[in-house]
């Protein structure tokens, strides 16, 4: 149930829009194209199975894990107090 001047489906449209944006952002993060034979970070060979499973892969598994950890750490405010995170 919407309030004010919004129509009845406004809340669901907002939810759908948020989900669509998240899916689009995730798809932009997927690799595309030809996989690299050697890791761009450390230069180690990337196993054929990994290249077949992830088209366009650029990093070996170890470097990809480090890259993912750095990306996910940037998404969270771990320095803020508990009260500031609840606001």
Tab-separated table of C-alpha atoms in Angstrom:
chain	number	residue	atom	x	y	z
A	1	UNK	CA	0.000	0.000	0.000
A	2	UNK	CA	1.507	3.277	-1.128
A	3	UNK	CA	0.876	6.580	0.592
A	4	UNK	CA	0.641	10.169	-0.560
A	5	UNK	CA	0.650	10.735	-4.304
A	6	UNK	CA	2.326	7.445	-5.175
A	7	UNK	CA	0.317	4.764	-6.926
A	8	UNK	CA	-0.313	1.348	-5.376
A	9	UNK	CA	2.557	-0.432	-7.181
A	10	UNK	CA	5.213	2.172	-6.317
A	11	UNK	CA	6.884	0.102	-3.606
A	12	UNK	CA	7.108	-3.006	-5.790
A	13	UNK	CA	8.453	-0.924	-8.678
A	14	UNK	CA	11.178	0.418	-6.377
A	15	UNK	CA	12.109	-3.111	-5.310
A	16	UNK	CA	12.137	-4.341	-8.919
A	17	UNK	CA	14.305	-1.398	-9.967
A	18	UNK	CA	16.808	-2.098	-7.177
A	19	UNK	CA	17.028	-5.777	-8.139
A	20	UNK	CA	17.398	-4.926	-11.846
A	21	UNK	CA	20.228	-2.497	-11.056
A	22	UNK	CA	22.022	-5.130	-8.956
A	23	UNK	CA	21.709	-7.739	-11.714
A	24	UNK	CA	23.005	-5.279	-14.319
A	25	UNK	CA	25.968	-4.363	-12.087
A	26	UNK	CA	26.787	-8.055	-11.585
A	27	UNK	CA	26.602	-8.743	-15.321
A	28	UNK	CA	28.976	-5.850	-16.047
A	29	UNK	CA	31.468	-7.492	-13.691
A	30	UNK	CA	31.489	-10.777	-15.599
A	31	UNK	CA	34.391	-11.489	-17.867
A	32	UNK	CA	33.843	-11.563	-21.608
A	33	UNK	CA	35.973	-12.457	-24.582
A	34	UNK	CA	39.002	-14.689	-24.789
A	35	UNK	CA	40.656	-15.969	-21.619
A	36	UNK	CA	44.255	-15.124	-20.863
A	37	UNK	CA	46.739	-17.992	-20.780
A	38	UNK	CA	48.787	-16.313	-18.048
A	39	UNK	CA	47.656	-14.357	-15.010
A	40	UNK	CA	47.859	-10.590	-15.500
A	41	UNK	CA	48.851	-10.143	-11.844
A	42	UNK	CA	51.544	-12.761	-11.176
A	43	UNK	CA	52.256	-14.251	-14.615
A	44	UNK	CA	51.511	-17.859	-13.622
A	45	UNK	CA	49.698	-20.018	-16.184
A	46	UNK	CA	45.919	-20.209	-15.834
A	47	UNK	CA	44.709	-23.844	-15.972
A	48	UNK	CA	42.717	-24.803	-19.064
A	49	UNK	CA	39.748	-25.900	-16.934
A	50	UNK	CA	39.490	-22.410	-15.396
A	51	UNK	CA	39.744	-20.770	-18.819
A	52	UNK	CA	37.013	-23.046	-20.166
A	53	UNK	CA	34.721	-22.451	-17.179
A	54	UNK	CA	35.111	-18.640	-17.149
A	55	UNK	CA	35.371	-17.105	-20.616
A	56	UNK	CA	37.530	-13.992	-20.492
A	57	UNK	CA	39.236	-14.832	-17.198
A	58	UNK	CA	42.350	-12.717	-16.536
A	59	UNK	CA	43.671	-13.938	-13.180
A	60	UNK	CA	44.764	-17.230	-11.645
A	61	UNK	CA	42.670	-18.499	-8.746
A	62	UNK	CA	44.949	-17.108	-6.003
A	63	UNK	CA	45.102	-13.632	-7.533
A	64	UNK	CA	41.350	-13.658	-8.228
A	65	UNK	CA	40.671	-14.448	-4.566
A	66	UNK	CA	42.855	-11.529	-3.465
A	67	UNK	CA	41.138	-9.250	-5.974
A	68	UNK	CA	37.679	-10.325	-4.746
A	69	UNK	CA	38.646	-9.785	-1.093
A	70	UNK	CA	39.853	-6.266	-1.866
A	71	UNK	CA	36.641	-5.501	-3.749
A	72	UNK	CA	34.371	-6.812	-0.996
A	73	UNK	CA	36.326	-5.036	1.750
A	74	UNK	CA	35.642	-1.732	0.027
A	75	UNK	CA	31.881	-2.303	0.248
A	76	UNK	CA	31.671	-2.337	4.036
A	77	UNK	CA	32.353	0.346	6.623
A	78	UNK	CA	34.165	-1.688	9.249
A	79	UNK	CA	35.552	1.345	11.087
A	80	UNK	CA	32.229	2.884	12.057
A	81	UNK	CA	30.714	2.313	15.442
A	82	UNK	CA	27.809	-0.062	15.823
A	83	UNK	CA	25.452	2.883	16.387
A	84	UNK	CA	26.506	4.586	13.137
A	85	UNK	CA	25.896	1.375	11.200
A	86	UNK	CA	22.373	1.077	12.584
A	87	UNK	CA	21.306	4.531	11.390
